[in-house]
Amino acid sequence: MQHVTPATSLGSRDTRLRLAFVSAVVSLVAVFAAVGSTIPLFNIYRAEDGLTTAGISLTLVAYSAATLSTLLVLGRVSNHVGRRPTAIVSLGLLVLGCLLLLNVHDLGILLAGRFLMGLGAGLASSSLTAYIVDAAPTRPTWLASVASSQTVMLGLAVGAIASGALVQFGPWPRNFIYLIVVGLLLLSAALVAISSDTVTPAPGGWRSLRPSVRVPVRVRHLLPVAAAVFLATWATGAFYQTLVPALVEDQLHTNSPLVLGLVFAAYMGPSALGAPLGSRFPPATAQRIGMIAFLAGWIGVITAITTGALLLFIATTIVAGAAQGIAISAATRGLLYDSRLTDRAPIFAVVYLLSYSGATIPSLISAQLSSVFSVPHITLGYGALALIATLLTVIAARNPHAGTISQPSE
């Protein structure tokens, strides 16, 4: 395994390293704010451009397929070329995606824009999250895992709320949010450019492009439960992106873009609040608590959809969102246990491969089923997935082993 030499003493925690941490966090928020900004516009695209629920689901598939491909091929490249250049390229891809979405008039343009966003988000998912962990302060001890896992959710929530507000009340409802996000992405790139890198360039970059899935042996036993957590929670996030716009309009009787953004944020935003709560418990215990609460939230969501109760829907969505924060951060904390600098980008590549698989596969299935079953019926399938993941977590959750040798497993 190629070793990476720290470019800055991680023990000193000097001003430049703190700047790197802040820059990486701001950049990851910007990346996923860009991703979330499209969601409140989906109903406008449906109404004005004739897009269908199946077509909207395919946009998530295009986004996730690009992300998965990038993670498989480029998930380790920041170990060799550095965190900064990899992060700047990812931000550039998101800028291109936003610029393309300024001219959405058919499904093809929307698919292409989301595909570019997927490429950028995939590259950012491994490089920026590893950058955050590299540069994070040592105290509090939970900060690295919470910041790296929950900044994504925070960015999605911020992007959805800002987009919903600007679409409903701002000028140029189809475009203004993308211009704002482009500015945020360019600011993030500037911050990263003036920050110190946490790795120095090292040979082996071309070899790192060989598709690989790798985690250290000492945490390999944690992968089945972590996979269940990531798959179920990210499948739910995809549900809120692709099917909830139609549900909010058809079942809950509102077509407000701001309400749509708030509903999506009600799932993503509380995740960042739930994550520190889970840090009070060992990873296995926190995952069990999080997934049981997540299932309870899902039961409430299905009840709200059945009865058409918008307030109940939002309240139980908040419960599910906070619960996913507890479970996701605990799973991430377990996988990062005692990790070396060279472990982190591959670990996050695996985390996001599992996560985006959870977002992609159910979305692809639901897109095919949407012509046969109603959205409320498809919702029951997502609830069943949450039940299966919760049962597996309760039965099989384990803590990381201490004192084992850090060796990769392919």
Tab-separated table of C-alpha atoms in Angstrom:
chain	number	residue	atom	x	y	z
A	1	MET	CA	0.000	0.000	0.000
A	2	GLN	CA	1.310	3.433	-0.944
A	3	HIS	CA	2.072	5.505	2.143
A	4	VAL	CA	1.195	9.186	2.206
A	5	THR	CA	3.367	11.617	4.097
A	6	PRO	CA	1.579	14.313	6.087
A	7	ALA	CA	2.297	17.713	4.583
A	8	THR	CA	1.507	19.490	7.861
A	9	SER	CA	2.001	18.281	11.418
A	10	LEU	CA	-1.443	17.178	12.476
A	11	GLY	CA	-0.400	17.467	16.111
A	12	SER	CA	0.351	21.182	15.954
A	13	ARG	CA	-3.167	22.210	14.892
A	14	ASP	CA	-1.842	25.538	13.660
A	15	THR	CA	-3.871	28.229	11.942
A	16	ARG	CA	-3.299	26.836	8.457
A	17	LEU	CA	-4.620	23.422	9.446
A	18	ARG	CA	-7.694	24.966	11.071
A	19	LEU	CA	-8.256	26.882	7.840
A	20	ALA	CA	-8.057	23.591	5.932
A	21	PHE	CA	-10.740	22.085	8.195
A	22	VAL	CA	-13.069	25.055	7.769
A	23	SER	CA	-12.450	25.154	4.006
A	24	ALA	CA	-13.206	21.445	3.636
A	25	VAL	CA	-16.417	21.722	5.684
A	26	VAL	CA	-17.616	24.807	3.770
A	27	SER	CA	-16.795	23.119	0.458
A	28	LEU	CA	-18.667	19.925	1.326
A	29	VAL	CA	-21.687	21.999	2.379
A	30	ALA	CA	-21.478	23.847	-0.955
A	31	VAL	CA	-21.259	20.596	-2.939
A	32	PHE	CA	-24.378	19.127	-1.420
A	33	ALA	CA	-26.216	22.447	-1.324
A	34	ALA	CA	-25.805	22.367	-5.099
A	35	VAL	CA	-27.179	18.819	-5.191
A	36	GLY	CA	-30.130	19.730	-2.947
A	37	SER	CA	-30.946	22.929	-4.839
A	38	THR	CA	-32.581	21.015	-7.696
A	39	ILE	CA	-35.227	19.306	-5.549
A	40	PRO	CA	-37.768	22.162	-5.125
A	41	LEU	CA	-37.624	22.720	-8.886
A	42	PHE	CA	-38.785	19.204	-9.741
A	43	ASN	CA	-42.488	20.125	-9.583
A	44	ILE	CA	-41.841	23.142	-11.827
A	45	TYR	CA	-40.140	20.860	-14.337
A	46	ARG	CA	-43.111	18.515	-14.081
A	47	ALA	CA	-45.651	21.300	-14.618
A	48	GLU	CA	-43.853	23.401	-17.243
A	49	ASP	CA	-41.720	20.884	-19.127
A	50	GLY	CA	-43.855	17.753	-18.917
A	51	LEU	CA	-41.473	15.646	-16.842
A	52	THR	CA	-42.994	12.596	-15.155
A	53	THR	CA	-42.382	11.022	-11.738
A	54	ALA	CA	-40.511	8.218	-13.515
A	55	GLY	CA	-38.349	10.799	-15.304
A	56	ILE	CA	-37.548	12.565	-12.038
A	57	SER	CA	-36.529	9.206	-10.537
A	58	LEU	CA	-34.193	8.623	-13.480
A	59	THR	CA	-32.397	11.896	-12.756
A	60	LEU	CA	-31.412	10.506	-9.363
A	61	VAL	CA	-30.266	7.296	-11.042
A	62	ALA	CA	-28.074	9.324	-13.444
A	63	TYR	CA	-26.651	11.343	-10.554
A	64	SER	CA	-25.977	8.260	-8.425
A	65	ALA	CA	-24.524	6.232	-11.298
A	66	ALA	CA	-22.016	9.021	-11.960
A	67	THR	CA	-21.187	9.197	-8.264
A	68	LEU	CA	-20.717	5.447	-7.934
A	69	SER	CA	-18.468	5.294	-10.996
A	70	THR	CA	-16.340	8.162	-9.691
A	71	LEU	CA	-15.992	6.553	-6.267
A	72	LEU	CA	-14.917	3.235	-7.798
A	73	VAL	CA	-12.298	4.759	-10.092
A	74	LEU	CA	-11.199	7.927	-8.264
A	75	GLY	CA	-11.961	7.070	-4.650
A	76	ARG	CA	-8.261	6.817	-3.709
A	77	VAL	CA	-6.743	9.376	-6.073
A	78	SER	CA	-6.511	12.119	-3.413
A	79	ASN	CA	-4.029	9.903	-1.543
A	80	HIS	CA	-1.634	10.427	-4.456
A	81	VAL	CA	-2.327	13.859	-5.970
A	82	GLY	CA	-3.395	15.549	-2.728
A	83	ARG	CA	-6.676	16.560	-1.148
A	84	ARG	CA	-6.655	20.153	-2.445
A	85	PRO	CA	-6.419	19.575	-6.214
A	86	THR	CA	-8.940	16.741	-6.045
A	87	ALA	CA	-11.361	18.931	-4.095
A	88	ILE	CA	-10.977	21.834	-6.540
A	89	VAL	CA	-11.723	19.566	-9.512
A	90	SER	CA	-14.849	18.262	-7.749
A	91	LEU	CA	-16.063	21.815	-7.152
A	92	GLY	CA	-15.433	22.664	-10.801
A	93	LEU	CA	-17.585	19.757	-11.954
A	94	LEU	CA	-20.427	20.975	-9.743
A	95	VAL	CA	-20.108	24.464	-11.271
A	96	LEU	CA	-20.440	22.976	-14.770
A	97	GLY	CA	-23.490	20.999	-13.685
A	98	CYS	CA	-25.187	24.102	-12.269
A	99	LEU	CA	-24.453	26.109	-15.413
A	100	LEU	CA	-26.017	23.370	-17.533
A	101	LEU	CA	-29.142	23.356	-15.348
A	102	LEU	CA	-29.688	27.049	-16.130
A	103	ASN	CA	-31.257	25.879	-19.391
A	104	VAL	CA	-33.498	22.949	-18.432
A	105	HIS	CA	-36.352	22.460	-20.911
A	106	ASP	CA	-36.384	18.695	-21.314
A	107	LEU	CA	-35.360	15.546	-19.464
A	108	GLY	CA	-32.076	15.199	-21.376
A	109	ILE	CA	-30.624	18.484	-20.080
A	110	LEU	CA	-31.736	17.680	-16.544
A	111	LEU	CA	-30.134	14.236	-16.752
A	112	ALA	CA	-26.879	15.704	-18.089
A	113	GLY	CA	-26.729	18.380	-15.393
A	114	ARG	CA	-27.395	15.879	-12.626
A	115	PHE	CA	-24.795	13.526	-14.131
A	116	LEU	CA	-22.137	16.250	-13.899
A	117	MET	CA	-23.245	16.943	-10.333
A	118	GLY	CA	-22.835	13.233	-9.605
A	119	LEU	CA	-19.269	13.232	-10.913
A	120	GLY	CA	-18.402	16.206	-8.706
A	121	ALA	CA	-20.190	14.841	-5.646
A	122	GLY	CA	-18.480	11.459	-6.018
A	123	LEU	CA	-15.042	13.022	-6.138
A	124	ALA	CA	-15.900	15.286	-3.200
A	125	SER	CA	-17.341	12.429	-1.148
A	126	SER	CA	-13.972	10.708	-0.834
A	127	SER	CA	-11.561	13.666	-1.004
A	128	LEU	CA	-13.334	16.355	1.041
A	129	THR	CA	-14.544	13.977	3.750
A	130	ALA	CA	-11.010	12.598	4.118
A	131	TYR	CA	-9.715	16.191	4.155
A	132	ILE	CA	-12.129	17.004	7.003
A	133	VAL	CA	-10.949	14.028	9.079
A	134	ASP	CA	-7.272	14.795	8.355
A	135	ALA	CA	-7.570	18.398	9.521
A	136	ALA	CA	-10.175	18.050	12.294
A	137	PRO	CA	-9.197	19.128	15.815
A	138	THR	CA	-8.573	16.271	18.229
A	139	ARG	CA	-11.210	17.614	20.654
A	140	PRO	CA	-14.064	16.911	20.820
A	141	THR	CA	-13.285	13.361	19.758
A	142	TRP	CA	-16.564	12.958	17.867
A	143	LEU	CA	-16.032	16.025	15.675
A	144	ALA	CA	-14.227	14.252	12.823
A	145	SER	CA	-16.864	11.540	12.299
A	146	VAL	CA	-19.815	13.902	12.793
A	147	ALA	CA	-18.424	16.640	10.518
A	148	SER	CA	-17.470	14.178	7.777
A	149	SER	CA	-20.778	12.286	7.823
A	150	GLN	CA	-23.301	15.040	8.620
A	151	THR	CA	-21.962	17.960	6.567
A	152	VAL	CA	-23.488	16.193	3.565
A	153	MET	CA	-26.938	16.218	5.178
A	154	LEU	CA	-26.544	19.842	6.261
A	155	GLY	CA	-25.617	20.878	2.728
A	156	LEU	CA	-28.610	19.074	1.224
A	157	ALA	CA	-30.944	20.742	3.746
A	158	VAL	CA	-29.484	24.220	3.167
A	159	GLY	CA	-29.684	23.802	-0.602
A	160	ALA	CA	-33.298	22.601	-0.521
A	161	ILE	CA	-34.557	25.355	1.800
A	162	ALA	CA	-32.722	28.139	-0.031
A	163	SER	CA	-33.931	26.838	-3.376
A	164	GLY	CA	-37.532	26.528	-2.203
A	165	ALA	CA	-37.530	30.086	-0.856
A	166	LEU	CA	-35.930	31.574	-3.980
A	167	VAL	CA	-38.145	29.602	-6.355
A	168	GLN	CA	-41.270	30.837	-4.553
A	169	PHE	CA	-40.273	34.396	-3.667
A	170	GLY	CA	-37.115	35.329	-5.583
A	171	PRO	CA	-36.498	36.554	-9.141
A	172	TRP	CA	-35.825	34.131	-12.009
A	173	PRO	CA	-37.323	31.133	-10.162
A	174	ARG	CA	-35.770	28.543	-12.478
A	175	ASN	CA	-32.250	29.977	-12.404
A	176	PHE	CA	-31.447	32.247	-9.464
A	177	ILE	CA	-30.602	29.435	-7.029
A	178	TYR	CA	-28.071	27.962	-9.459
A	179	LEU	CA	-26.311	31.326	-9.780
A	180	ILE	CA	-26.126	31.600	-5.990
A	181	VAL	CA	-24.734	28.072	-5.703
A	182	VAL	CA	-22.128	28.722	-8.404
A	183	GLY	CA	-20.885	31.686	-6.372
A	184	LEU	CA	-20.701	29.524	-3.232
A	185	LEU	CA	-18.788	26.809	-5.087
A	186	LEU	CA	-16.277	29.330	-6.470
A	187	LEU	CA	-15.790	30.802	-2.984
A	188	SER	CA	-15.200	27.301	-1.642
A	189	ALA	CA	-12.611	26.605	-4.345
A	190	ALA	CA	-10.793	29.811	-3.375
A	191	LEU	CA	-10.772	28.786	0.299
A	192	VAL	CA	-9.388	25.342	-0.551
A	193	ALA	CA	-6.751	26.891	-2.809
A	194	ILE	CA	-5.322	29.000	0.045
A	195	SER	CA	-5.465	26.155	2.578
A	196	SER	CA	-2.667	23.738	3.375
A	197	ASP	CA	-2.905	20.195	2.043
A	198	THR	CA	-2.783	17.291	4.479
A	199	VAL	CA	-0.983	14.911	2.115
A	200	THR	CA	1.956	15.351	-0.228
A	201	PRO	CA	1.841	14.078	-3.825
A	202	ALA	CA	3.057	10.508	-4.055
A	203	PRO	CA	3.608	8.018	-6.893
A	204	GLY	CA	0.982	5.414	-7.731
A	205	GLY	CA	-1.756	7.732	-8.941
A	206	TRP	CA	-2.398	5.784	-12.128
A	207	ARG	CA	-2.502	2.478	-10.222
A	208	SER	CA	-5.075	4.014	-7.862
A	209	LEU	CA	-7.496	4.334	-10.807
A	210	ARG	CA	-7.975	0.565	-10.823
A	211	PRO	CA	-11.473	0.017	-9.363
A	212	SER	CA	-11.070	-1.156	-5.789
A	213	VAL	CA	-13.134	-1.504	-2.641
A	214	ARG	CA	-11.017	-1.607	0.493
A	215	VAL	CA	-11.387	-1.191	4.232
A	216	PRO	CA	-8.932	-2.115	7.022
A	217	VAL	CA	-9.271	-5.666	8.351
A	218	ARG	CA	-9.885	-4.436	11.888
A	219	VAL	CA	-13.271	-2.946	10.925
A	220	ARG	CA	-14.307	-5.435	8.246
A	221	HIS	CA	-16.750	-7.138	10.641
A	222	LEU	CA	-18.634	-3.817	10.908
A	223	LEU	CA	-19.460	-3.607	7.207
A	224	PRO	CA	-22.707	-5.676	7.072
A	225	VAL	CA	-24.500	-3.546	9.651
A	226	ALA	CA	-22.952	-0.318	8.338
A	227	ALA	CA	-24.171	-1.282	4.868
A	228	ALA	CA	-27.701	-1.812	6.206
A	229	VAL	CA	-27.622	1.614	7.892
A	230	PHE	CA	-26.287	3.444	4.831
A	231	LEU	CA	-28.574	1.647	2.385
A	232	ALA	CA	-31.792	2.253	4.337
A	233	THR	CA	-31.109	5.870	5.308
A	234	TRP	CA	-29.879	6.958	1.882
A	235	ALA	CA	-32.736	5.127	0.166
A	236	THR	CA	-35.033	7.260	2.313
A	237	GLY	CA	-33.132	10.387	1.281
A	238	ALA	CA	-33.662	9.401	-2.348
A	239	PHE	CA	-37.351	8.847	-1.608
A	240	TYR	CA	-37.589	12.432	-0.347
A	241	GLN	CA	-35.853	13.691	-3.480
A	242	THR	CA	-37.788	11.825	-6.142
A	243	LEU	CA	-41.188	10.735	-4.800
A	244	VAL	CA	-41.989	13.271	-2.080
A	245	PRO	CA	-42.441	16.159	-4.590
A	246	ALA	CA	-45.377	14.243	-6.088
A	247	LEU	CA	-46.620	13.170	-2.639
A	248	VAL	CA	-46.580	16.702	-1.257
A	249	GLU	CA	-48.601	17.969	-4.201
A	250	ASP	CA	-50.998	15.046	-4.732
A	251	GLN	CA	-51.456	13.539	-1.263
A	252	LEU	CA	-50.687	16.415	1.104
A	253	HIS	CA	-52.372	19.062	-1.068
A	254	THR	CA	-49.732	21.757	-1.443
A	255	ASN	CA	-47.574	22.774	-4.399
A	256	SER	CA	-45.422	25.345	-2.597
A	257	PRO	CA	-41.719	24.991	-3.537
A	258	LEU	CA	-40.783	26.346	-0.096
A	259	VAL	CA	-42.880	23.668	1.641
A	260	LEU	CA	-41.239	21.063	-0.580
A	261	GLY	CA	-37.785	22.352	0.389
A	262	LEU	CA	-38.744	22.420	4.073
A	263	VAL	CA	-40.069	18.860	3.935
A	264	PHE	CA	-36.829	17.620	2.413
A	265	ALA	CA	-34.801	19.658	4.915
A	266	ALA	CA	-36.913	18.218	7.734
A	267	TYR	CA	-35.329	14.868	6.936
A	268	MET	CA	-31.779	16.034	6.186
A	269	GLY	CA	-31.317	18.885	8.674
A	270	PRO	CA	-32.024	17.067	11.985
A	271	SER	CA	-29.427	14.493	11.012
A	272	ALA	CA	-26.693	16.949	12.001
A	273	LEU	CA	-28.368	17.404	15.407
A	274	GLY	CA	-28.794	13.703	16.037
A	275	ALA	CA	-25.174	12.834	15.283
A	276	PRO	CA	-23.598	14.363	18.433
A	277	LEU	CA	-26.234	12.606	20.567
A	278	GLY	CA	-25.041	9.264	19.281
A	279	SER	CA	-21.456	10.075	20.283
A	280	ARG	CA	-22.449	9.497	23.921
A	281	PHE	CA	-22.750	5.753	23.233
A	282	PRO	CA	-20.481	3.065	21.762
A	283	PRO	CA	-20.964	2.703	17.981
A	284	ALA	CA	-23.030	-0.496	18.196
A	285	THR	CA	-25.399	0.920	20.816
A	286	ALA	CA	-25.799	4.191	18.927
A	287	GLN	CA	-26.605	2.336	15.706
A	288	ARG	CA	-29.313	0.298	17.466
A	289	ILE	CA	-30.860	3.400	19.055
A	290	GLY	CA	-30.712	5.321	15.789
A	291	MET	CA	-32.264	2.623	13.636
A	292	ILE	CA	-35.086	1.853	16.091
A	293	ALA	CA	-35.990	5.567	16.150
A	294	PHE	CA	-35.597	5.665	12.350
A	295	LEU	CA	-38.137	2.850	11.984
A	296	ALA	CA	-40.519	4.640	14.361
A	297	GLY	CA	-40.224	7.726	12.177
A	298	TRP	CA	-41.020	5.689	9.077
A	299	ILE	CA	-44.144	4.257	10.706
A	300	GLY	CA	-45.279	7.804	11.389
A	301	VAL	CA	-44.512	8.886	7.811
A	302	ILE	CA	-46.610	6.062	6.355
A	303	THR	CA	-49.444	6.915	8.749
A	304	ALA	CA	-49.285	10.589	7.705
A	305	ILE	CA	-49.376	9.721	4.008
A	306	THR	CA	-52.353	7.416	4.563
A	307	THR	CA	-54.303	10.097	6.439
A	308	GLY	CA	-53.074	13.098	4.429
A	309	ALA	CA	-51.769	14.848	7.555
A	310	LEU	CA	-49.020	17.302	6.535
A	311	LEU	CA	-48.008	18.290	10.086
A	312	LEU	CA	-47.680	14.642	11.163
A	313	PHE	CA	-45.665	13.975	8.017
A	314	ILE	CA	-43.209	16.768	8.838
A	315	ALA	CA	-42.981	15.814	12.534
A	316	THR	CA	-42.214	12.151	11.868
A	317	THR	CA	-39.831	13.139	9.084
A	318	ILE	CA	-37.858	15.144	11.670
A	319	VAL	CA	-37.752	12.073	13.943
A	320	ALA	CA	-36.472	9.882	11.103
A	321	GLY	CA	-33.906	12.535	10.138
A	322	ALA	CA	-32.475	12.898	13.638
A	323	ALA	CA	-32.409	9.110	13.997
A	324	GLN	CA	-30.483	8.639	10.754
A	325	GLY	CA	-27.909	11.131	12.037
A	326	ILE	CA	-27.346	8.980	15.124
A	327	ALA	CA	-27.051	5.777	13.095
A	328	ILE	CA	-24.930	7.105	10.215
A	329	SER	CA	-22.406	8.923	12.399
A	330	ALA	CA	-22.074	5.849	14.651
A	331	ALA	CA	-21.458	3.591	11.664
A	332	THR	CA	-18.905	6.059	10.281
A	333	ARG	CA	-17.215	6.374	13.680
A	334	GLY	CA	-16.822	2.609	13.846
A	335	LEU	CA	-15.290	2.361	10.371
A	336	LEU	CA	-12.882	5.238	11.095
A	337	TYR	CA	-11.718	3.694	14.369
A	338	ASP	CA	-7.926	3.989	14.703
A	339	SER	CA	-7.636	4.870	10.997
A	340	ARG	CA	-4.384	5.979	9.373
A	341	LEU	CA	-4.112	8.873	6.946
A	342	THR	CA	-4.022	6.478	3.989
A	343	ASP	CA	-7.097	4.576	5.198
A	344	ARG	CA	-9.508	7.483	5.130
A	345	ALA	CA	-10.167	8.178	1.454
A	346	PRO	CA	-10.712	4.439	0.722
A	347	ILE	CA	-12.989	4.103	3.758
A	348	PHE	CA	-15.099	7.054	2.652
A	349	ALA	CA	-15.176	5.675	-0.889
A	350	VAL	CA	-16.707	2.472	0.532
A	351	VAL	CA	-19.116	4.452	2.752
A	352	TYR	CA	-20.425	6.438	-0.187
A	353	LEU	CA	-20.478	3.458	-2.539
A	354	LEU	CA	-22.854	1.797	-0.090
A	355	SER	CA	-24.792	5.017	0.444
A	356	TYR	CA	-25.299	5.816	-3.215
A	357	SER	CA	-26.161	2.205	-3.948
A	358	GLY	CA	-28.929	2.635	-1.392
A	359	ALA	CA	-30.065	5.775	-3.188
A	360	THR	CA	-29.790	4.365	-6.707
A	361	ILE	CA	-31.189	0.843	-6.637
A	362	PRO	CA	-34.525	1.587	-4.899
A	363	SER	CA	-34.959	4.688	-7.073
A	364	LEU	CA	-34.457	2.648	-10.225
A	365	ILE	CA	-36.972	0.071	-9.008
A	366	SER	CA	-39.498	2.704	-7.962
A	367	ALA	CA	-39.155	4.452	-11.329
A	368	GLN	CA	-40.163	1.218	-13.042
A	369	LEU	CA	-42.997	0.559	-10.592
A	370	SER	CA	-44.425	4.083	-10.756
A	371	SER	CA	-46.411	3.205	-13.890
A	372	VAL	CA	-48.018	0.237	-12.119
A	373	PHE	CA	-48.355	1.286	-8.464
A	374	SER	CA	-49.299	4.584	-6.839
A	375	VAL	CA	-46.679	6.547	-4.910
A	376	PRO	CA	-48.279	5.689	-1.508
A	377	HIS	CA	-48.006	1.984	-2.352
A	378	ILE	CA	-44.365	2.358	-3.379
A	379	THR	CA	-43.787	4.117	-0.050
A	380	LEU	CA	-44.611	0.863	1.740
A	381	GLY	CA	-41.612	-0.748	0.036
A	382	TYR	CA	-39.290	1.876	1.496
A	383	GLY	CA	-40.844	1.260	4.897
A	384	ALA	CA	-40.162	-2.472	4.533
A	385	LEU	CA	-36.510	-1.712	3.731
A	386	ALA	CA	-36.276	0.369	6.917
A	387	LEU	CA	-37.737	-2.558	8.907
A	388	ILE	CA	-35.241	-5.076	7.500
A	389	ALA	CA	-32.267	-2.760	8.133
A	390	THR	CA	-33.414	-2.092	11.694
A	391	LEU	CA	-33.781	-5.796	12.502
A	392	LEU	CA	-30.305	-6.534	11.109
A	393	THR	CA	-28.803	-3.662	13.118
A	394	VAL	CA	-30.461	-4.688	16.381
A	395	ILE	CA	-29.289	-8.284	15.981
A	396	ALA	CA	-25.809	-7.861	14.502
A	397	ALA	CA	-24.358	-4.440	15.460
A	398	ARG	CA	-20.812	-4.739	16.851
A	399	ASN	CA	-18.096	-2.388	18.098
A	400	PRO	CA	-14.654	-2.077	16.438
A	401	HIS	CA	-11.896	-4.342	17.701
A	402	ALA	CA	-9.084	-2.614	19.583
A	403	GLY	CA	-5.422	-3.490	19.098
A	404	THR	CA	-5.625	-5.139	15.670
A	405	ILE	CA	-3.096	-4.477	12.922
A	406	SER	CA	-4.212	-1.994	10.281
A	407	GLN	CA	-4.121	-3.948	7.032
A	408	PRO	CA	-6.320	-3.414	3.995
A	409	SER	CA	-8.816	-5.984	2.749
A	410	GLU	CA	-9.949	-5.961	-0.851
